[in-house]
Amino acid sequence: MRHAAHKAAKVSNECFSVAKALFTSSRGSHTAKAVRMVQLANGGGAVVGLEPAVAEKLNEVAPMSRRAMREAARVAGRRSAFMASASLAALVGAAATAMAVGQQNASEMTFADNATTTTQMKRVSDDAASRSESRSGLDALASTSNSGDWQLGETSSSMDTNLLSKSIADNPNVAVLMDQDAGLLPSGFNPNHDTGDIGNAYEFSQCTWWVYVRRHQLGLPVGSHFGNGCQWAASARSYGYWVDNTPRHVGDIIVFAAGQEGSDSYYGHVAIVEQINPDGSIVTSESGSSLNGATYSRTLTNVSDFQYIHY
């Protein structure tokens, strides 16, 4: 009896030591003694006086060992690396698919643009393509072309290209006249030459005054200080106007030499071409100092005897 009581007291002390080691450790939950007690409970070790339900509860709340924490971290790291690799593989696959589709579309567009001529091969009969005979029939090729011409629509067929100005003249009226004289213009003629026009500086009702007024009515330039009538051809030529002996358009300036066709023997005379008749004669508009701004006209047939200022 004494020995039995001694043994029971020892067991009771052991149960107390296990509980104390688990719940009252002063060095933290990972002391060697506490870990041994938890491992004893985890491994199903029999602890005298500790109920199975209590042991199971202790296993749930028992802290992980450092080794277990390291293993858990490794597993988590491997899982993260696997997920990252899977995501990267998916992205690479999607990018490769997109590039393949883009290259295919580009190839189709290139073939569609560059295919301008096709060659078709005629079907050759079995006799013509016999292995024992020369295949002369294969050189009979039919060539077709996809070439064609573009059409702008129905309006293009009725477009009059003659209405489009080809001149580089800044003055639209001059541009129209230059288009009519294409091929006749002097070499190097500049339609944008200096006009010398700074306003009507000529005396009222003089022939020079009227010519200035009429030219502006027709939208054509003229110099303001060309001098007397007989001097106008030389003055206009010095500015770059086209001057010759042929009347070409309504608005051309006729220059009379001094005394020519009844003009003043000193000052000469100028007038405007108002009409060119089918027979080559011209109709003029003119003014003079005695007419108080009024005008008159006459028909001249000796047209090549005068000089004419164009543009």
CSV table of C-alpha atoms in Angstrom, one decimal:
chain,number,residue,atom,x,y,z
A,1,MET,CA,0.0,0.0,0.0
A,2,ARG,CA,2.8,2.4,0.7
A,3,HIS,CA,4.4,1.7,-2.6
A,4,ALA,CA,1.1,2.2,-4.4
A,5,ALA,CA,0.5,5.5,-2.8
A,6,HIS,CA,3.9,6.6,-3.6
A,7,LYS,CA,3.4,5.7,-7.3
A,8,ALA,CA,0.1,7.5,-7.4
A,9,ALA,CA,1.6,10.6,-6.0
A,10,LYS,CA,4.3,10.5,-8.6
A,11,VAL,CA,1.8,10.2,-11.5
A,12,SER,CA,-0.2,13.1,-10.0
A,13,ASN,CA,3.0,15.2,-10.0
A,14,GLU,CA,3.7,14.2,-13.6
A,15,CYS,CA,0.2,15.4,-14.8
A,16,PHE,CA,0.7,18.6,-13.0
A,17,SER,CA,4.1,19.1,-14.6
A,18,VAL,CA,2.6,18.6,-18.1
A,19,ALA,CA,-0.1,21.2,-17.6
A,20,LYS,CA,2.4,23.6,-16.1
A,21,ALA,CA,4.8,23.1,-18.9
A,22,LEU,CA,2.1,23.8,-21.5
A,23,PHE,CA,0.4,26.8,-20.0
A,24,THR,CA,2.8,28.5,-17.6
A,25,SER,CA,6.1,28.4,-19.5
A,26,SER,CA,8.1,31.5,-18.7
A,27,ARG,CA,10.3,31.3,-21.8
A,28,GLY,CA,7.6,31.3,-24.5
A,29,SER,CA,5.6,28.7,-26.3
A,30,HIS,CA,8.6,27.2,-28.1
A,31,THR,CA,10.7,26.1,-25.2
A,32,ALA,CA,12.1,22.6,-25.5
A,33,LYS,CA,10.0,21.3,-22.7
A,34,ALA,CA,6.7,22.7,-24.1
A,35,VAL,CA,7.5,21.3,-27.6
A,36,ARG,CA,8.2,17.8,-26.1
A,37,MET,CA,4.9,17.9,-24.2
A,38,VAL,CA,2.9,18.9,-27.4
A,39,GLN,CA,4.7,16.2,-29.5
A,40,LEU,CA,3.9,13.7,-26.8
A,41,ALA,CA,0.2,14.7,-27.1
A,42,ASN,CA,0.3,14.8,-30.9
A,43,GLY,CA,1.8,11.4,-31.3
A,44,GLY,CA,-0.9,9.8,-29.2
A,45,GLY,CA,1.4,9.3,-26.2
A,46,ALA,CA,-0.4,8.3,-23.1
A,47,VAL,CA,-0.3,10.8,-20.4
A,48,VAL,CA,-1.7,9.7,-17.2
A,49,GLY,CA,-4.6,11.8,-16.1
A,50,LEU,CA,-5.1,13.7,-19.5
A,51,GLU,CA,-8.4,13.1,-21.3
A,52,PRO,CA,-8.3,12.5,-25.1
A,53,ALA,CA,-10.6,15.5,-25.8
A,54,VAL,CA,-8.3,17.7,-23.8
A,55,ALA,CA,-5.3,16.4,-25.7
A,56,GLU,CA,-7.0,17.0,-29.1
A,57,LYS,CA,-7.8,20.6,-28.0
A,58,LEU,CA,-4.2,21.1,-27.0
A,59,ASN,CA,-3.1,19.9,-30.5
A,60,GLU,CA,-5.3,22.6,-32.1
A,61,VAL,CA,-4.0,25.5,-30.1
A,62,ALA,CA,-0.4,24.3,-29.8
A,63,PRO,CA,2.0,26.7,-31.6
A,64,MET,CA,3.9,25.5,-34.6
A,65,SER,CA,7.6,24.7,-34.3
A,66,ARG,CA,10.2,26.7,-36.2
A,67,ARG,CA,10.8,23.8,-38.5
A,68,ALA,CA,7.1,23.5,-39.3
A,69,MET,CA,6.9,27.2,-40.0
A,70,ARG,CA,9.9,26.9,-42.4
A,71,GLU,CA,8.3,24.0,-44.2
A,72,ALA,CA,5.0,25.9,-44.5
A,73,ALA,CA,6.9,28.9,-45.9
A,74,ARG,CA,8.6,26.7,-48.5
A,75,VAL,CA,5.3,25.2,-49.6
A,76,ALA,CA,3.7,28.7,-49.9
A,77,GLY,CA,6.7,29.9,-51.9
A,78,ARG,CA,6.5,26.9,-54.3
A,79,ARG,CA,2.8,27.5,-54.7
A,80,SER,CA,3.4,31.2,-55.5
A,81,ALA,CA,6.1,30.4,-58.0
A,82,PHE,CA,3.9,27.9,-59.7
A,83,MET,CA,1.0,30.4,-60.0
A,84,ALA,CA,3.4,33.1,-61.3
A,85,SER,CA,4.8,30.7,-63.9
A,86,ALA,CA,1.3,29.7,-65.0
A,87,SER,CA,0.2,33.3,-65.4
A,88,LEU,CA,3.4,34.2,-67.4
A,89,ALA,CA,2.8,31.2,-69.7
A,90,ALA,CA,-0.8,32.4,-70.3
A,91,LEU,CA,0.4,35.9,-71.1
A,92,VAL,CA,3.1,34.7,-73.5
A,93,GLY,CA,0.5,32.5,-75.3
A,94,ALA,CA,-1.9,35.3,-75.7
A,95,ALA,CA,0.8,37.6,-77.1
A,96,ALA,CA,2.0,34.9,-79.5
A,97,THR,CA,-1.6,34.4,-80.7
A,98,ALA,CA,-2.1,38.1,-81.3
A,99,MET,CA,1.2,38.4,-83.2
A,100,ALA,CA,0.3,35.5,-85.4
A,101,VAL,CA,-3.1,36.9,-86.3
A,102,GLY,CA,-1.6,40.3,-87.1
A,103,GLN,CA,1.0,38.8,-89.4
A,104,GLN,CA,-1.6,36.8,-91.2
A,105,ASN,CA,-3.8,39.9,-91.8
A,106,ALA,CA,-0.7,41.9,-93.0
A,107,SER,CA,0.2,39.0,-95.4
A,108,GLU,CA,-3.3,39.0,-96.8
A,109,MET,CA,-3.3,42.8,-97.3
A,110,THR,CA,0.1,42.6,-99.0
A,111,PHE,CA,-1.0,39.8,-101.4
A,112,ALA,CA,-4.2,41.8,-102.1
A,113,ASP,CA,-2.2,45.0,-103.0
A,114,ASN,CA,0.6,43.5,-104.9
A,115,ALA,CA,-1.3,41.0,-107.0
A,116,THR,CA,-1.6,42.9,-110.3
A,117,THR,CA,-0.9,40.3,-112.9
A,118,THR,CA,-2.0,36.6,-112.8
A,119,THR,CA,-0.9,33.8,-115.1
A,120,GLN,CA,-3.2,30.8,-115.8
A,121,MET,CA,-2.0,27.5,-117.0
A,122,LYS,CA,-4.1,25.6,-119.5
A,123,ARG,CA,-5.1,22.1,-118.7
A,124,VAL,CA,-3.1,19.6,-120.6
A,125,SER,CA,-4.5,16.3,-121.6
A,126,ASP,CA,-3.0,13.0,-120.5
A,127,ASP,CA,-1.8,12.4,-124.1
A,128,ALA,CA,0.0,15.7,-124.2
A,129,ALA,CA,1.6,15.2,-120.8
A,130,SER,CA,2.8,11.7,-121.4
A,131,ARG,CA,6.1,10.9,-119.7
A,132,SER,CA,7.4,9.3,-122.9
A,133,GLU,CA,6.8,12.4,-125.0
A,134,SER,CA,8.1,15.9,-124.9
A,135,ARG,CA,5.7,18.2,-123.0
A,136,SER,CA,5.6,21.0,-125.6
A,137,GLY,CA,2.0,21.7,-124.6
A,138,LEU,CA,3.0,23.2,-121.3
A,139,ASP,CA,4.4,26.3,-122.9
A,140,ALA,CA,1.0,27.4,-123.9
A,141,LEU,CA,0.2,29.9,-121.2
A,142,ALA,CA,-2.6,32.4,-121.0
A,143,SER,CA,-1.6,35.6,-119.4
A,144,THR,CA,-4.2,38.0,-118.0
A,145,SER,CA,-3.8,41.4,-116.4
A,146,ASN,CA,-5.8,43.1,-113.7
A,147,SER,CA,-4.8,46.5,-114.9
A,148,GLY,CA,-7.6,49.1,-115.3
A,149,ASP,CA,-8.3,52.8,-115.2
A,150,TRP,CA,-9.8,54.8,-112.4
A,151,GLN,CA,-13.0,56.7,-112.9
A,152,LEU,CA,-14.1,59.7,-110.8
A,153,GLY,CA,-17.8,59.2,-111.6
A,154,GLU,CA,-20.2,60.6,-114.1
A,155,THR,CA,-19.2,64.2,-113.3
A,156,SER,CA,-15.7,63.6,-114.6
A,157,SER,CA,-16.8,62.9,-118.1
A,158,SER,CA,-18.5,66.3,-118.4
A,159,MET,CA,-15.6,68.2,-116.8
A,160,ASP,CA,-14.1,70.8,-119.1
A,161,THR,CA,-10.4,71.0,-118.3
A,162,ASN,CA,-10.1,74.1,-120.4
A,163,LEU,CA,-11.8,76.0,-117.5
A,164,LEU,CA,-9.0,75.2,-115.2
A,165,SER,CA,-6.4,77.9,-115.2
A,166,LYS,CA,-2.8,76.8,-115.9
A,167,SER,CA,-1.3,80.2,-115.4
A,168,ILE,CA,0.7,81.3,-112.3
A,169,ALA,CA,-0.7,84.8,-112.6
A,170,ASP,CA,-1.9,86.4,-109.3
A,171,ASN,CA,-4.5,88.4,-111.2
A,172,PRO,CA,-7.3,86.0,-112.2
A,173,ASN,CA,-8.2,88.1,-115.3
A,174,VAL,CA,-4.6,88.0,-116.5
A,175,ALA,CA,-4.6,84.2,-115.8
A,176,VAL,CA,-7.5,83.7,-118.1
A,177,LEU,CA,-5.9,85.7,-120.9
A,178,MET,CA,-2.6,83.9,-120.5
A,179,ASP,CA,-4.4,80.5,-120.8
A,180,GLN,CA,-5.8,81.6,-124.1
A,181,ASP,CA,-2.4,82.6,-125.3
A,182,ALA,CA,-0.7,79.4,-124.3
A,183,GLY,CA,2.3,78.7,-126.6
A,184,LEU,CA,2.4,82.3,-127.8
A,185,LEU,CA,3.8,84.0,-124.6
A,186,PRO,CA,7.3,85.5,-124.8
A,187,SER,CA,10.1,83.3,-123.3
A,188,GLY,CA,10.5,84.0,-119.6
A,189,PHE,CA,7.4,86.2,-119.4
A,190,ASN,CA,6.5,86.9,-115.8
A,191,PRO,CA,2.7,87.7,-115.3
A,192,ASN,CA,3.4,89.0,-111.8
A,193,HIS,CA,5.7,91.8,-112.9
A,194,ASP,CA,5.6,95.2,-111.3
A,195,THR,CA,2.6,97.1,-112.8
A,196,GLY,CA,3.6,100.6,-111.7
A,197,ASP,CA,0.0,101.1,-110.7
A,198,ILE,CA,-0.4,103.5,-107.7
A,199,GLY,CA,-3.6,105.3,-108.8
A,200,ASN,CA,-4.9,107.4,-111.7
A,201,ALA,CA,-2.4,110.2,-111.9
A,202,TYR,CA,-3.5,111.4,-115.4
A,203,GLU,CA,-5.4,114.6,-116.2
A,204,PHE,CA,-9.1,114.2,-116.5
A,205,SER,CA,-10.6,113.5,-120.0
A,206,GLN,CA,-7.2,113.0,-121.5
A,207,CYS,CA,-6.7,109.8,-123.6
A,208,THR,CA,-4.3,108.5,-120.9
A,209,TRP,CA,-7.0,109.1,-118.2
A,210,TRP,CA,-9.6,107.1,-120.1
A,211,VAL,CA,-7.3,104.2,-120.7
A,212,TYR,CA,-6.5,104.0,-117.0
A,213,VAL,CA,-10.2,104.1,-116.1
A,214,ARG,CA,-11.2,101.5,-118.7
A,215,ARG,CA,-8.4,99.1,-117.8
A,216,HIS,CA,-9.5,99.1,-114.2
A,217,GLN,CA,-13.1,98.5,-115.3
A,218,LEU,CA,-11.9,95.3,-117.0
A,219,GLY,CA,-9.8,94.3,-113.9
A,220,LEU,CA,-6.5,94.7,-115.7
A,221,PRO,CA,-3.4,96.7,-114.4
A,222,VAL,CA,-1.8,99.8,-115.9
A,223,GLY,CA,0.9,102.1,-114.9
A,224,SER,CA,0.2,105.4,-113.3
A,225,HIS,CA,3.2,107.3,-114.8
A,226,PHE,CA,3.6,106.0,-118.4
A,227,GLY,CA,4.1,109.5,-119.8
A,228,ASN,CA,2.6,110.8,-123.0
A,229,GLY,CA,0.6,108.5,-125.2
A,230,CYS,CA,3.4,107.9,-127.6
A,231,GLN,CA,5.7,106.8,-124.7
A,232,TRP,CA,3.4,104.1,-123.3
A,233,ALA,CA,4.8,101.1,-125.2
A,234,ALA,CA,8.3,101.7,-124.1
A,235,SER,CA,7.2,102.5,-120.5
A,236,ALA,CA,5.1,99.3,-120.3
A,237,ARG,CA,7.9,97.2,-121.7
A,238,SER,CA,10.2,98.4,-119.0
A,239,TYR,CA,7.9,97.2,-116.3
A,240,GLY,CA,7.5,93.7,-117.9
A,241,TYR,CA,4.3,94.0,-119.8
A,242,TRP,CA,4.0,92.0,-123.0
A,243,VAL,CA,4.2,94.5,-126.0
A,244,ASP,CA,3.9,93.5,-129.7
A,245,ASN,CA,2.1,94.5,-132.9
A,246,THR,CA,-0.9,92.1,-132.7
A,247,PRO,CA,-4.2,92.9,-131.0
A,248,ARG,CA,-5.2,89.8,-128.9
A,249,HIS,CA,-7.9,90.6,-126.4
A,250,VAL,CA,-10.5,93.1,-125.4
A,251,GLY,CA,-8.7,95.5,-123.0
A,252,ASP,CA,-5.4,95.6,-124.9
A,253,ILE,CA,-4.0,99.1,-125.1
A,254,ILE,CA,-3.3,100.6,-128.5
A,255,VAL,CA,-0.4,102.9,-128.7
A,256,PHE,CA,-0.3,105.6,-131.5
A,257,ALA,CA,2.9,107.2,-132.4
A,258,ALA,CA,3.1,111.0,-132.6
A,259,GLY,CA,0.9,112.1,-135.5
A,260,GLN,CA,-0.3,108.5,-136.4
A,261,GLU,CA,-3.9,108.2,-137.6
A,262,GLY,CA,-4.6,111.9,-136.7
A,263,SER,CA,-3.0,111.8,-133.2
A,264,ASP,CA,-1.2,114.7,-131.7
A,265,SER,CA,2.0,115.3,-133.5
A,266,TYR,CA,3.9,115.6,-130.2
A,267,TYR,CA,2.0,113.6,-127.5
A,268,GLY,CA,0.7,110.8,-129.6
A,269,HIS,CA,-2.3,108.9,-128.4
A,270,VAL,CA,-3.6,105.7,-126.6
A,271,ALA,CA,-6.9,103.9,-126.8
A,272,ILE,CA,-8.6,100.6,-125.7
A,273,VAL,CA,-9.4,97.6,-127.9
A,274,GLU,CA,-13.1,96.9,-127.4
A,275,GLN,CA,-13.7,94.3,-130.1
A,276,ILE,CA,-11.7,92.2,-132.6
A,277,ASN,CA,-13.7,91.5,-135.7
A,278,PRO,CA,-13.6,88.3,-137.7
A,279,ASP,CA,-11.8,90.1,-140.5
A,280,GLY,CA,-9.1,91.2,-138.1
A,281,SER,CA,-10.2,94.8,-137.8
A,282,ILE,CA,-10.6,96.3,-134.4
A,283,VAL,CA,-13.1,98.6,-132.7
A,284,THR,CA,-11.7,101.1,-130.2
A,285,SER,CA,-12.9,103.3,-127.3
A,286,GLU,CA,-11.1,106.6,-126.9
A,287,SER,CA,-11.4,110.0,-125.2
A,288,GLY,CA,-9.8,113.4,-125.5
A,289,SER,CA,-9.3,116.7,-123.7
A,290,SER,CA,-12.1,118.4,-125.7
A,291,LEU,CA,-14.7,115.7,-124.8
A,292,ASN,CA,-15.0,116.5,-121.1
A,293,GLY,CA,-14.8,112.8,-120.2
A,294,ALA,CA,-16.9,111.5,-123.0
A,295,THR,CA,-15.7,108.7,-125.2
A,296,TYR,CA,-16.0,107.7,-128.9
A,297,SER,CA,-15.0,104.7,-131.0
A,298,ARG,CA,-13.7,103.9,-134.5
A,299,THR,CA,-12.8,100.9,-136.5
A,300,LEU,CA,-9.2,100.4,-137.6
A,301,THR,CA,-8.1,97.9,-140.3
A,302,ASN,CA,-4.4,98.6,-140.4
A,303,VAL,CA,-4.0,96.9,-137.0
A,304,SER,CA,-0.4,95.8,-137.5
A,305,ASP,CA,0.7,99.4,-137.7
A,306,PHE,CA,0.3,100.0,-134.0
A,307,GLN,CA,1.8,98.6,-130.8
A,308,TYR,CA,-0.3,96.8,-128.2
A,309,ILE,CA,0.2,96.4,-124.5
A,310,HIS,CA,-1.0,93.0,-123.1
A,311,TYR,CA,-1.7,92.1,-119.5
